[in-house]
């Protein structure tokens, strides 16, 4: 049963990392290259869509990692699972404190109501997001290492 939990947790975290990596290095670059207001509208829609889904994915990944750590407490690699869970906590804190406030503003913007500094705010979100992706990749790598 523990092996199934380990694999399931690793897959869930890995898929989340893939989505966030794709947002950072693929989707946002595509949106930024669109003409006129299309990119800003796409970011607003993405903020609404992913903003509704990702909290469950982040918290679910953290809960699964915590359950893995508790269930496997006597097994080798548990220290790595705890480190992975700690990194997921860092990613949740980064999200709540740095990214969500910007996302909550950005998801309501239209070409008619967006602030003059909207691009600067999106650039700030992107920088925070790159850092969060780095934390998530590290968490995933640590969890994968704990499997061995």
PDB file of C-alpha atoms in Angstrom:
ATOM      1  CA  UNK A   1       0.000   0.000   0.000  1.00  0.00           C
ATOM      2  CA  UNK A   2       2.855   2.383   0.823  1.00  0.00           C
ATOM      3  CA  UNK A   3       4.371   1.825  -2.612  1.00  0.00           C
ATOM      4  CA  UNK A   4       1.104   2.830  -4.294  1.00  0.00           C
ATOM      5  CA  UNK A   5       0.943   5.984  -2.155  1.00  0.00           C
ATOM      6  CA  UNK A   6       4.534   6.840  -3.047  1.00  0.00           C
ATOM      7  CA  UNK A   7       3.938   6.438  -6.773  1.00  0.00           C
ATOM      8  CA  UNK A   8       0.574   8.230  -6.721  1.00  0.00           C
ATOM      9  CA  UNK A   9       2.017  11.175  -4.766  1.00  0.00           C
ATOM     10  CA  UNK A  10       5.003  11.431  -7.092  1.00  0.00           C
ATOM     11  CA  UNK A  11       2.777  11.387 -10.175  1.00  0.00           C
ATOM     12  CA  UNK A  12       0.417  14.041  -8.743  1.00  0.00           C
ATOM     13  CA  UNK A  13       3.329  16.317  -7.808  1.00  0.00           C
ATOM     14  CA  UNK A  14       5.066  15.654 -11.128  1.00  0.00           C
ATOM     15  CA  UNK A  15       1.984  16.586 -13.137  1.00  0.00           C
ATOM     16  CA  UNK A  16       1.600  19.795 -11.106  1.00  0.00           C
ATOM     17  CA  UNK A  17       5.237  20.678 -11.755  1.00  0.00           C
ATOM     18  CA  UNK A  18       4.682  20.038 -15.462  1.00  0.00           C
ATOM     19  CA  UNK A  19       1.667  22.343 -15.580  1.00  0.00           C
ATOM     20  CA  UNK A  20       3.465  25.130 -13.727  1.00  0.00           C
ATOM     21  CA  UNK A  21       6.604  24.685 -15.860  1.00  0.00           C
ATOM     22  CA  UNK A  22       4.453  24.881 -18.980  1.00  0.00           C
ATOM     23  CA  UNK A  23       2.752  28.062 -17.762  1.00  0.00           C
ATOM     24  CA  UNK A  24       6.132  29.664 -17.076  1.00  0.00           C
ATOM     25  CA  UNK A  25       8.038  28.664 -20.174  1.00  0.00           C
ATOM     26  CA  UNK A  26       5.409  27.924 -22.836  1.00  0.00           C
ATOM     27  CA  UNK A  27       1.912  29.304 -22.248  1.00  0.00           C
ATOM     28  CA  UNK A  28       2.866  32.788 -21.036  1.00  0.00           C
ATOM     29  CA  UNK A  29       5.385  33.181 -23.853  1.00  0.00           C
ATOM     30  CA  UNK A  30       2.699  32.251 -26.368  1.00  0.00           C
ATOM     31  CA  UNK A  31       0.236  34.681 -24.786  1.00  0.00           C
ATOM     32  CA  UNK A  32       2.831  37.470 -24.699  1.00  0.00           C
ATOM     33  CA  UNK A  33       3.377  37.014 -28.444  1.00  0.00           C
ATOM     34  CA  UNK A  34      -0.268  37.430 -29.394  1.00  0.00           C
ATOM     35  CA  UNK A  35      -1.396  40.647 -31.049  1.00  0.00           C
ATOM     36  CA  UNK A  36      -3.284  43.512 -29.457  1.00  0.00           C
ATOM     37  CA  UNK A  37      -5.074  42.647 -26.222  1.00  0.00           C
ATOM     38  CA  UNK A  38      -5.248  38.893 -26.793  1.00  0.00           C
ATOM     39  CA  UNK A  39      -2.345  38.086 -24.474  1.00  0.00           C
ATOM     40  CA  UNK A  40      -3.752  40.060 -21.564  1.00  0.00           C
ATOM     41  CA  UNK A  41      -7.185  38.513 -22.063  1.00  0.00           C
ATOM     42  CA  UNK A  42      -5.600  35.048 -22.219  1.00  0.00           C
ATOM     43  CA  UNK A  43      -3.696  35.661 -18.982  1.00  0.00           C
ATOM     44  CA  UNK A  44      -6.899  36.838 -17.288  1.00  0.00           C
ATOM     45  CA  UNK A  45      -8.750  33.708 -18.436  1.00  0.00           C
ATOM     46  CA  UNK A  46      -5.857  31.484 -17.388  1.00  0.00           C
ATOM     47  CA  UNK A  47      -5.775  33.198 -14.016  1.00  0.00           C
ATOM     48  CA  UNK A  48      -9.445  32.436 -13.491  1.00  0.00           C
ATOM     49  CA  UNK A  49      -9.219  28.834 -14.700  1.00  0.00           C
ATOM     50  CA  UNK A  50      -5.978  27.797 -13.018  1.00  0.00           C
ATOM     51  CA  UNK A  51      -6.705  29.988 -10.003  1.00  0.00           C
ATOM     52  CA  UNK A  52      -9.733  27.809  -9.325  1.00  0.00           C
ATOM     53  CA  UNK A  53      -7.908  24.484  -9.819  1.00  0.00           C
ATOM     54  CA  UNK A  54      -4.394  24.929  -8.472  1.00  0.00           C
ATOM     55  CA  UNK A  55      -5.177  25.490  -4.765  1.00  0.00           C
ATOM     56  CA  UNK A  56      -6.646  21.980  -4.602  1.00  0.00           C
ATOM     57  CA  UNK A  57      -3.670  20.546  -6.473  1.00  0.00           C
ATOM     58  CA  UNK A  58      -1.128  22.299  -4.245  1.00  0.00           C
ATOM     59  CA  UNK A  59      -2.851  21.374  -0.991  1.00  0.00           C
ATOM     60  CA  UNK A  60      -3.571  17.855  -2.264  1.00  0.00           C
ATOM     61  CA  UNK A  61       0.102  17.364  -3.141  1.00  0.00           C
ATOM     62  CA  UNK A  62       1.132  18.600   0.285  1.00  0.00           C
ATOM     63  CA  UNK A  63      -1.373  16.343   2.064  1.00  0.00           C
ATOM     64  CA  UNK A  64      -0.277  13.317   0.032  1.00  0.00           C
ATOM     65  CA  UNK A  65       3.375  14.042   0.873  1.00  0.00           C
ATOM     66  CA  UNK A  66       2.539  14.389   4.560  1.00  0.00           C
ATOM     67  CA  UNK A  67       0.608  11.110   4.540  1.00  0.00           C
ATOM     68  CA  UNK A  68       3.550   9.437   2.782  1.00  0.00           C
ATOM     69  CA  UNK A  69       5.945  10.787   5.430  1.00  0.00           C
ATOM     70  CA  UNK A  70       3.750   9.560   8.297  1.00  0.00           C
ATOM     71  CA  UNK A  71       2.965   6.178   6.728  1.00  0.00           C
ATOM     72  CA  UNK A  72       6.585   5.542   5.835  1.00  0.00           C
ATOM     73  CA  UNK A  73       8.154   6.973   8.968  1.00  0.00           C
ATOM     74  CA  UNK A  74      10.242   3.856   9.650  1.00  0.00           C
ATOM     75  CA  UNK A  75      11.337   3.441   6.026  1.00  0.00           C
ATOM     76  CA  UNK A  76      14.470   4.782   4.334  1.00  0.00           C
ATOM     77  CA  UNK A  77      13.942   8.004   2.448  1.00  0.00           C
ATOM     78  CA  UNK A  78      11.392   9.464   4.839  1.00  0.00           C
ATOM     79  CA  UNK A  79      13.691  12.390   5.567  1.00  0.00           C
ATOM     80  CA  UNK A  80      13.632  13.207   1.858  1.00  0.00           C
ATOM     81  CA  UNK A  81       9.836  13.058   1.836  1.00  0.00           C
ATOM     82  CA  UNK A  82       9.758  15.510   4.753  1.00  0.00           C
ATOM     83  CA  UNK A  83      12.096  17.832   2.811  1.00  0.00           C
ATOM     84  CA  UNK A  84       9.849  17.509  -0.255  1.00  0.00           C
ATOM     85  CA  UNK A  85       6.791  18.345   1.857  1.00  0.00           C
ATOM     86  CA  UNK A  86       8.623  21.323   3.361  1.00  0.00           C
ATOM     87  CA  UNK A  87       9.391  22.595  -0.131  1.00  0.00           C
ATOM     88  CA  UNK A  88       5.725  22.187  -1.046  1.00  0.00           C
ATOM     89  CA  UNK A  89       4.861  24.279   2.022  1.00  0.00           C
ATOM     90  CA  UNK A  90       7.256  26.949   0.738  1.00  0.00           C
ATOM     91  CA  UNK A  91       5.505  26.844  -2.645  1.00  0.00           C
ATOM     92  CA  UNK A  92       2.088  27.270  -0.997  1.00  0.00           C
ATOM     93  CA  UNK A  93       3.362  30.215   1.062  1.00  0.00           C
ATOM     94  CA  UNK A  94       4.885  31.793  -2.039  1.00  0.00           C
ATOM     95  CA  UNK A  95       1.577  31.342  -3.826  1.00  0.00           C
ATOM     96  CA  UNK A  96      -0.566  32.852  -1.083  1.00  0.00           C
ATOM     97  CA  UNK A  97       1.770  35.714  -0.201  1.00  0.00           C
ATOM     98  CA  UNK A  98       3.232  36.674  -3.590  1.00  0.00           C
ATOM     99  CA  UNK A  99       1.362  35.261  -6.576  1.00  0.00           C
ATOM    100  CA  UNK A 100      -2.303  35.047  -5.597  1.00  0.00           C
ATOM    101  CA  UNK A 101      -2.686  38.788  -4.853  1.00  0.00           C
ATOM    102  CA  UNK A 102      -1.403  39.662  -8.327  1.00  0.00           C
ATOM    103  CA  UNK A 103      -3.445  36.878  -9.934  1.00  0.00           C
ATOM    104  CA  UNK A 104      -6.617  38.032  -8.176  1.00  0.00           C
ATOM    105  CA  UNK A 105      -6.191  41.474  -9.674  1.00  0.00           C
ATOM    106  CA  UNK A 106      -5.144  40.245 -13.121  1.00  0.00           C
ATOM    107  CA  UNK A 107      -7.982  37.804 -13.609  1.00  0.00           C
ATOM    108  CA  UNK A 108     -10.500  40.674 -13.514  1.00  0.00           C
ATOM    109  CA  UNK A 109      -8.727  42.885 -16.033  1.00  0.00           C
ATOM    110  CA  UNK A 110     -10.029  43.702 -19.460  1.00  0.00           C
ATOM    111  CA  UNK A 111      -8.527  46.108 -21.978  1.00  0.00           C
ATOM    112  CA  UNK A 112     -10.987  48.695 -20.675  1.00  0.00           C
ATOM    113  CA  UNK A 113     -10.262  48.433 -16.933  1.00  0.00           C
ATOM    114  CA  UNK A 114      -6.662  47.241 -16.585  1.00  0.00           C
ATOM    115  CA  UNK A 115      -4.241  49.559 -14.772  1.00  0.00           C
ATOM    116  CA  UNK A 116      -1.494  51.426 -16.584  1.00  0.00           C
ATOM    117  CA  UNK A 117       1.165  49.236 -14.928  1.00  0.00           C
ATOM    118  CA  UNK A 118      -0.466  45.916 -15.806  1.00  0.00           C
ATOM    119  CA  UNK A 119       2.565  44.692 -17.754  1.00  0.00           C
ATOM    120  CA  UNK A 120       4.868  45.428 -14.818  1.00  0.00           C
ATOM    121  CA  UNK A 121       2.517  43.509 -12.522  1.00  0.00           C
ATOM    122  CA  UNK A 122       2.505  40.547 -14.921  1.00  0.00           C
ATOM    123  CA  UNK A 123       6.306  40.675 -15.118  1.00  0.00           C
ATOM    124  CA  UNK A 124       6.465  40.614 -11.291  1.00  0.00           C
ATOM    125  CA  UNK A 125       4.085  37.633 -11.268  1.00  0.00           C
ATOM    126  CA  UNK A 126       6.286  35.888 -13.839  1.00  0.00           C
ATOM    127  CA  UNK A 127       9.432  36.414 -11.728  1.00  0.00           C
ATOM    128  CA  UNK A 128       7.734  35.043  -8.604  1.00  0.00           C
ATOM    129  CA  UNK A 129       6.360  32.166 -10.656  1.00  0.00           C
ATOM    130  CA  UNK A 130       9.831  31.249 -11.992  1.00  0.00           C
ATOM    131  CA  UNK A 131      11.067  31.060  -8.385  1.00  0.00           C
ATOM    132  CA  UNK A 132       8.051  28.953  -7.390  1.00  0.00           C
ATOM    133  CA  UNK A 133       8.678  26.579 -10.316  1.00  0.00           C
ATOM    134  CA  UNK A 134      12.250  26.179  -9.061  1.00  0.00           C
ATOM    135  CA  UNK A 135      10.953  25.249  -5.603  1.00  0.00           C
ATOM    136  CA  UNK A 136       8.449  22.809  -7.132  1.00  0.00           C
ATOM    137  CA  UNK A 137      11.100  21.152  -9.306  1.00  0.00           C
ATOM    138  CA  UNK A 138      13.281  20.730  -6.214  1.00  0.00           C
ATOM    139  CA  UNK A 139      10.349  19.204  -4.272  1.00  0.00           C
ATOM    140  CA  UNK A 140       9.636  16.807  -7.119  1.00  0.00           C
ATOM    141  CA  UNK A 141      13.301  15.820  -7.448  1.00  0.00           C
ATOM    142  CA  UNK A 142      13.529  15.128  -3.718  1.00  0.00           C
ATOM    143  CA  UNK A 143      10.339  13.028  -3.767  1.00  0.00           C
ATOM    144  CA  UNK A 144      11.590  11.031  -6.770  1.00  0.00           C
ATOM    145  CA  UNK A 145      14.874  10.453  -4.965  1.00  0.00           C
ATOM    146  CA  UNK A 146      12.960   9.201  -1.921  1.00  0.00           C
ATOM    147  CA  UNK A 147      11.461   6.444  -4.089  1.00  0.00           C
ATOM    148  CA  UNK A 148      14.847   4.798  -4.574  1.00  0.00           C
TER     149      UNK A 148
END
